[in-house]
Amino acid sequence: MSLSISKRDLWHYVNRKIKRLIHHYHVFSVISILFDEMTKDLKSGKEIKIVNFGVLMLKDTPPRKYHDVRFRRVMESTGHRVMRLFLAKIIRKKLCEALDLDKKIKGI
């Protein structure tokens, strides 16, 4: 099973769920509009809140210093924008309860 999902995978899933009552071109166009609007909102700096799941946002990272081997000196990279997912408290709490810290410590 793949960890990523494409528009086509989502389109097949939606078509199965609605039992193909709506023409597949219409379903795919709605999904395309949804993805385009989400990317536009993320680029403009807005947060996308998904109820009972979490918040998606693009976060600016600060510039970092690194050693460049070619020039043999410390240089500074530009900051980047990274997509972050902040889970809802309910999901985060369930995940933390499911962690077995003793098992992790034994592996060290």
mmCIF file of C-alpha atoms in Angstrom:
data_model
loop_
_atom_site.group_PDB
_atom_site.id
_atom_site.type_symbol
_atom_site.label_atom_id
_atom_site.label_comp_id
_atom_site.label_asym_id
_atom_site.label_seq_id
_atom_site.Cartn_x
_atom_site.Cartn_y
_atom_site.Cartn_z
ATOM 1 C CA MET A 1 0.000 0.000 0.000
ATOM 2 C CA SER A 2 1.354 3.383 -0.999
ATOM 3 C CA LEU A 3 1.837 6.092 1.630
ATOM 4 C CA SER A 4 0.838 8.886 -0.755
ATOM 5 C CA ILE A 5 -2.475 9.521 -2.425
ATOM 6 C CA SER A 6 -3.017 11.124 -5.791
ATOM 7 C CA LYS A 7 -6.003 12.874 -7.302
ATOM 8 C CA ARG A 8 -6.706 9.737 -9.300
ATOM 9 C CA ASP A 9 -6.770 7.501 -6.200
ATOM 10 C CA LEU A 10 -9.115 9.906 -4.445
ATOM 11 C CA TRP A 11 -11.280 10.076 -7.573
ATOM 12 C CA HIS A 12 -11.611 6.263 -7.685
ATOM 13 C CA TYR A 13 -12.464 6.151 -3.981
ATOM 14 C CA VAL A 14 -15.144 8.859 -4.289
ATOM 15 C CA ASN A 15 -16.637 7.205 -7.358
ATOM 16 C CA ARG A 16 -16.985 3.917 -5.470
ATOM 17 C CA LYS A 17 -18.522 5.623 -2.439
ATOM 18 C CA ILE A 18 -21.173 7.490 -4.458
ATOM 19 C CA LYS A 19 -21.805 4.347 -6.544
ATOM 20 C CA ARG A 20 -21.020 6.232 -9.757
ATOM 21 C CA LEU A 21 -24.201 8.343 -9.566
ATOM 22 C CA ILE A 22 -22.338 11.426 -10.808
ATOM 23 C CA HIS A 23 -20.316 11.419 -13.998
ATOM 24 C CA HIS A 24 -16.646 10.759 -13.309
ATOM 25 C CA TYR A 25 -15.500 13.919 -15.133
ATOM 26 C CA HIS A 26 -17.536 16.068 -12.732
ATOM 27 C CA VAL A 27 -16.111 14.260 -9.708
ATOM 28 C CA PHE A 28 -12.550 14.694 -10.959
ATOM 29 C CA SER A 29 -13.093 18.392 -11.714
ATOM 30 C CA VAL A 30 -14.420 19.021 -8.177
ATOM 31 C CA ILE A 31 -11.398 17.222 -6.698
ATOM 32 C CA SER A 32 -9.051 19.278 -8.900
ATOM 33 C CA ILE A 33 -10.709 22.516 -7.781
ATOM 34 C CA LEU A 34 -10.406 21.400 -4.141
ATOM 35 C CA PHE A 35 -6.666 20.717 -4.468
ATOM 36 C CA ASP A 36 -6.070 23.993 -6.336
ATOM 37 C CA GLU A 37 -7.887 26.012 -3.674
ATOM 38 C CA MET A 38 -5.985 24.249 -0.893
ATOM 39 C CA THR A 39 -2.614 25.011 -2.501
ATOM 40 C CA LYS A 40 -3.640 28.625 -3.118
ATOM 41 C CA ASP A 41 -4.673 29.035 0.534
ATOM 42 C CA LEU A 42 -1.479 27.418 1.812
ATOM 43 C CA LYS A 43 0.691 29.649 -0.376
ATOM 44 C CA SER A 44 -1.109 32.758 0.860
ATOM 45 C CA GLY A 45 -0.333 31.793 4.463
ATOM 46 C CA LYS A 46 -3.720 30.511 5.608
ATOM 47 C CA GLU A 47 -4.249 27.436 7.761
ATOM 48 C CA ILE A 48 -6.406 24.524 6.618
ATOM 49 C CA LYS A 49 -8.366 23.135 9.549
ATOM 50 C CA ILE A 50 -9.703 19.594 9.254
ATOM 51 C CA VAL A 51 -12.240 18.918 11.989
ATOM 52 C CA ASN A 52 -11.245 16.173 14.456
ATOM 53 C CA PHE A 53 -7.959 15.646 12.605
ATOM 54 C CA GLY A 54 -5.704 18.690 12.751
ATOM 55 C CA VAL A 55 -4.373 21.790 11.054
ATOM 56 C CA LEU A 56 -2.243 21.990 7.879
ATOM 57 C CA MET A 57 -0.038 25.007 7.342
ATOM 58 C CA LEU A 58 3.123 26.178 5.599
ATOM 59 C CA LYS A 59 5.677 27.302 8.157
ATOM 60 C CA ASP A 60 8.687 29.457 7.366
ATOM 61 C CA THR A 61 11.930 28.040 8.729
ATOM 62 C CA PRO A 62 14.775 30.370 9.708
ATOM 63 C CA PRO A 63 18.044 30.460 7.777
ATOM 64 C CA ARG A 64 20.688 28.009 9.015
ATOM 65 C CA LYS A 65 24.449 28.042 9.070
ATOM 66 C CA TYR A 66 26.346 25.138 7.529
ATOM 67 C CA HIS A 67 29.913 24.317 6.543
ATOM 68 C CA ASP A 68 30.457 24.276 2.784
ATOM 69 C CA VAL A 69 33.225 21.829 1.878
ATOM 70 C CA ARG A 70 33.847 23.356 -1.540
ATOM 71 C CA PHE A 71 34.607 26.848 -0.239
ATOM 72 C CA ARG A 72 35.937 25.698 3.165
ATOM 73 C CA ARG A 73 33.892 28.187 5.151
ATOM 74 C CA VAL A 74 30.657 28.581 7.084
ATOM 75 C CA MET A 75 27.763 29.785 4.937
ATOM 76 C CA GLU A 76 24.139 30.580 5.608
ATOM 77 C CA SER A 77 21.285 28.925 3.744
ATOM 78 C CA THR A 78 18.054 30.705 2.968
ATOM 79 C CA GLY A 79 14.944 29.862 4.940
ATOM 80 C CA HIS A 80 12.428 27.453 3.483
ATOM 81 C CA ARG A 81 8.703 26.853 3.741
ATOM 82 C CA VAL A 82 7.781 23.474 5.208
ATOM 83 C CA MET A 83 4.329 21.927 5.413
ATOM 84 C CA ARG A 84 3.362 21.090 8.982
ATOM 85 C CA LEU A 85 0.489 19.042 10.340
ATOM 86 C CA PHE A 86 -0.571 19.732 13.905
ATOM 87 C CA LEU A 87 -2.792 16.907 15.130
ATOM 88 C CA ALA A 88 -5.970 17.487 17.108
ATOM 89 C CA LYS A 89 -5.704 16.968 20.865
ATOM 90 C CA ILE A 90 -7.866 13.839 20.753
ATOM 91 C CA ILE A 91 -5.637 12.055 18.226
ATOM 92 C CA ARG A 92 -2.423 13.261 19.862
ATOM 93 C CA LYS A 93 -3.585 11.973 23.244
ATOM 94 C CA LYS A 94 -4.501 8.544 21.792
ATOM 95 C CA LEU A 95 -1.109 8.254 20.073
ATOM 96 C CA CYS A 96 0.776 9.190 23.241
ATOM 97 C CA GLU A 97 -1.192 6.613 25.236
ATOM 98 C CA ALA A 98 -0.369 3.933 22.647
ATOM 99 C CA LEU A 99 3.396 4.565 22.901
ATOM 100 C CA ASP A 100 5.332 2.001 24.879
ATOM 101 C CA LEU A 101 8.308 3.879 26.301
ATOM 102 C CA ASP A 102 9.760 0.798 28.035
ATOM 103 C CA LYS A 103 10.018 -0.969 24.701
ATOM 104 C CA LYS A 104 11.856 2.015 23.222
ATOM 105 C CA ILE A 105 14.359 2.196 26.090
ATOM 106 C CA LYS A 106 15.225 -1.537 25.802
ATOM 107 C CA GLY A 107 16.263 -1.025 22.173
ATOM 108 C CA ILE A 108 19.019 1.434 23.089
#
